[in-house]
Amino acid sequence: MKLYSTNLKADEVSFETALITGLAPDKGLYMPKDLPHFSEEELTSIKDEPYPEIA
């Protein structure tokens, strides 16, 4: 997963790098470049599952 800075002045980084560094060098917050898409069926199938199972 690639992440970008909300200030748009820093390079994209991996999830691991963002987790370790916290803030981007330009003082922006890291946000995912792409968010996963879930179908209605996928969401319906997990609605009654406990959170640890979903995570």
N, CA and C atoms as an extended XYZ file, in Angstrom:
165
Properties=species:S:1:pos:R:3:atomname:S:1:resname:S:1:resid:I:1 pbc="F F F"
N         0.846       -1.167        0.000 N   MET     1
C         0.000        0.000        0.000 CA  MET     1
C         0.898        1.239        0.000 C   MET     1
N         0.632        2.152       -0.906 N   LYS     2
C         1.365        3.411       -0.979 CA  LYS     2
C         0.573        4.510       -0.283 C   LYS     2
N         1.278        5.390        0.394 N   LEU     3
C         0.652        6.517        1.079 CA  LEU     3
C         1.282        7.820        0.609 C   LEU     3
N         0.484        8.887        0.639 N   TYR     4
C         0.975       10.202        0.235 CA  TYR     4
C         0.754       11.192        1.374 C   TYR     4
N         1.465       12.309        1.313 N   SER     5
C         1.326       13.347        2.327 CA  SER     5
C         0.189       14.281        1.959 C   SER     5
N        -0.569       14.706        2.950 N   THR     6
C        -1.666       15.641        2.697 CA  THR     6
C        -1.153       17.010        2.248 C   THR     6
N         0.115       17.307        2.475 N   ASN     7
C         0.693       18.567        1.989 CA  ASN     7
C         1.215       18.443        0.560 C   ASN     7
N         1.244       17.218        0.040 N   LEU     8
C         1.620       16.926       -1.353 CA  LEU     8
C         3.027       17.374       -1.722 C   LEU     8
N         3.911       17.543       -0.733 N   LYS     9
C         5.277       17.978       -1.026 CA  LYS     9
C         6.306       16.890       -0.738 C   LYS     9
N         5.874       15.744       -0.261 N   ALA    10
C         6.771       14.635        0.057 CA  ALA    10
C         6.499       13.479       -0.897 C   ALA    10
N         7.494       12.624       -1.070 N   ASP    11
C         7.338       11.442       -1.918 CA  ASP    11
C         6.362       10.452       -1.295 C   ASP    11
N         5.759        9.620       -2.149 N   GLU    12
C         4.920        8.530       -1.646 CA  GLU    12
C         5.811        7.535       -0.922 C   GLU    12
N         5.251        6.900        0.100 N   VAL    13
C         6.012        5.935        0.892 CA  VAL    13
C         5.189        4.671        1.104 C   VAL    13
N         5.854        3.632        1.573 N   SER    14
C         5.171        2.382        1.903 CA  SER    14
C         4.468        2.528        3.248 C   SER    14
N         3.562        1.610        3.527 N   PHE    15
C         2.863        1.603        4.816 CA  PHE    15
C         3.866        1.493        5.960 C   PHE    15
N         4.854        0.630        5.788 N   GLU    16
C         5.860        0.425        6.837 CA  GLU    16
C         6.601        1.728        7.149 C   GLU    16
N         7.007        2.448        6.111 N   THR    17
C         7.719        3.712        6.311 CA  THR    17
C         6.835        4.732        7.011 C   THR    17
N         5.591        4.839        6.589 N   ALA    18
C         4.666        5.793        7.207 CA  ALA    18
C         4.427        5.442        8.672 C   ALA    18
N         4.323        4.167        8.968 N   LEU    19
C         4.089        3.725       10.342 CA  LEU    19
C         5.268        4.084       11.242 C   LEU    19
N         6.461        3.912       10.726 N   ILE    20
C         7.665        4.175       11.521 CA  ILE    20
C         7.922        5.673       11.676 C   ILE    20
N         7.711        6.450       10.606 N   THR    21
C         8.049        7.875       10.664 CA  THR    21
C         6.946        8.744       11.250 C   THR    21
N         5.710        8.322       11.146 N   GLY    22
C         4.597        9.109       11.691 CA  GLY    22
C         4.164       10.215       10.751 C   GLY    22
N         4.797       11.370       10.835 N   LEU    23
C         4.483       12.484        9.940 CA  LEU    23
C         5.404       12.466        8.727 C   LEU    23
N         4.902       12.979        7.617 N   ALA    24
C         5.723       13.123        6.418 CA  ALA    24
C         6.750       14.230        6.648 C   ALA    24
N         7.849       14.236        5.886 N   PRO    25
C         8.863       15.285        6.059 CA  PRO    25
C         8.316       16.699        5.868 C   PRO    25
N         7.240       16.838        5.091 N   ASP    26
C         6.643       18.162        4.872 CA  ASP    26
C         5.596       18.497        5.933 C   ASP    26
N         5.577       17.707        7.014 N   LYS    27
C         4.664       17.864        8.158 CA  LYS    27
C         3.207       17.526        7.842 C   LYS    27
N         2.973       16.876        6.714 N   GLY    28
C         1.628       16.440        6.364 CA  GLY    28
C         1.319       15.085        6.979 C   GLY    28
N         0.058       14.737        6.971 N   LEU    29
C        -0.375       13.421        7.436 CA  LEU    29
C        -0.341       12.455        6.266 C   LEU    29
N        -0.032       11.200        6.533 N   TYR    30
C        -0.044       10.192        5.478 CA  TYR    30
C        -1.459        9.677        5.265 C   TYR    30
N        -1.845        9.567        4.014 N   MET    31
C        -3.153        9.041        3.623 CA  MET    31
C        -2.932        7.982        2.546 C   MET    31
N        -3.775        6.943        2.501 N   PRO    32
C        -3.621        5.928        1.461 CA  PRO    32
C        -3.892        6.508        0.078 C   PRO    32
N        -3.060        6.095       -0.879 N   LYS    33
C        -3.234        6.546       -2.260 CA  LYS    33
C        -4.520        5.980       -2.843 C   LYS    33
N        -4.796        4.731       -2.554 N   ASP    34
C        -6.008        4.061       -3.032 CA  ASP    34
C        -6.692        3.375       -1.859 C   ASP    34
N        -8.006        3.459       -1.820 N   LEU    35
C        -8.777        2.762       -0.799 CA  LEU    35
C        -9.384        1.503       -1.402 C   LEU    35
N        -9.421        0.405       -0.646 N   PRO    36
C       -10.019       -0.818       -1.182 CA  PRO    36
C       -11.523       -0.648       -1.390 C   PRO    36
N       -12.044       -1.345       -2.367 N   HIS    37
C       -13.482       -1.321       -2.646 CA  HIS    37
C       -14.085       -2.658       -2.228 C   HIS    37
N       -15.216       -2.604       -1.558 N   PHE    38
C       -15.905       -3.809       -1.114 CA  PHE    38
C       -17.295       -3.840       -1.728 C   PHE    38
N       -17.665       -5.021       -2.198 N   SER    39
C       -18.998       -5.169       -2.780 CA  SER    39
C       -20.036       -5.235       -1.660 C   SER    39
N       -21.277       -5.050       -2.030 N   GLU    40
C       -22.364       -5.137       -1.053 CA  GLU    40
C       -22.396       -6.519       -0.417 C   GLU    40
N       -22.129       -7.546       -1.208 N   GLU    41
C       -22.127       -8.916       -0.690 CA  GLU    41
C       -21.024       -9.110        0.350 C   GLU    41
N       -19.846       -8.545        0.082 N   GLU    42
C       -18.747       -8.671        1.036 CA  GLU    42
C       -19.094       -7.989        2.363 C   GLU    42
N       -19.668       -6.815        2.286 N   LEU    43
C       -20.034       -6.095        3.506 CA  LEU    43
C       -21.145       -6.807        4.270 C   LEU    43
N       -22.115       -7.340        3.555 N   THR    44
C       -23.212       -8.066        4.194 CA  THR    44
C       -22.699       -9.326        4.885 C   THR    44
N       -21.728       -9.992        4.263 N   SER    45
C       -21.233      -11.252        4.818 CA  SER    45
C       -20.471      -11.071        6.128 C   SER    45
N       -19.963       -9.882        6.406 N   ILE    46
C       -19.192       -9.675        7.637 CA  ILE    46
C       -19.929       -8.852        8.693 C   ILE    46
N       -21.156       -8.454        8.421 N   LYS    47
C       -21.840       -7.534        9.333 CA  LYS    47
C       -22.044       -8.094       10.734 C   LYS    47
N       -22.158       -9.407       10.889 N   ASP    48
C       -22.380       -9.993       12.211 CA  ASP    48
C       -21.125      -10.629       12.799 C   ASP    48
N       -19.998      -10.485       12.121 N   GLU    49
C       -18.741      -11.058       12.612 CA  GLU    49
C       -18.152      -10.166       13.701 C   GLU    49
N       -17.495      -10.767       14.692 N   PRO    50
C       -16.820       -9.949       15.704 CA  PRO    50
C       -15.639       -9.195       15.076 C   PRO    50
N       -15.351       -8.017       15.614 N   TYR    51
C       -14.297       -7.180       15.049 CA  TYR    51
C       -12.967       -7.918       14.868 C   TYR    51
N       -12.484       -8.711       15.853 N   PRO    52
C       -11.201       -9.406       15.654 CA  PRO    52
C       -11.198      -10.318       14.422 C   PRO    52
N       -12.342      -10.890       14.088 N   GLU    53
C       -12.422      -11.741       12.898 CA  GLU    53
C       -12.332      -10.909       11.621 C   GLU    53
N       -12.939       -9.738       11.631 N   ILE    54
C       -12.918       -8.869       10.451 CA  ILE    54
C       -11.525       -8.291       10.245 C   ILE    54
N       -10.899       -7.870       11.339 N   ALA    55
C        -9.577       -7.247       11.251 CA  ALA    55
C        -8.556       -8.254       10.784 C   ALA    55
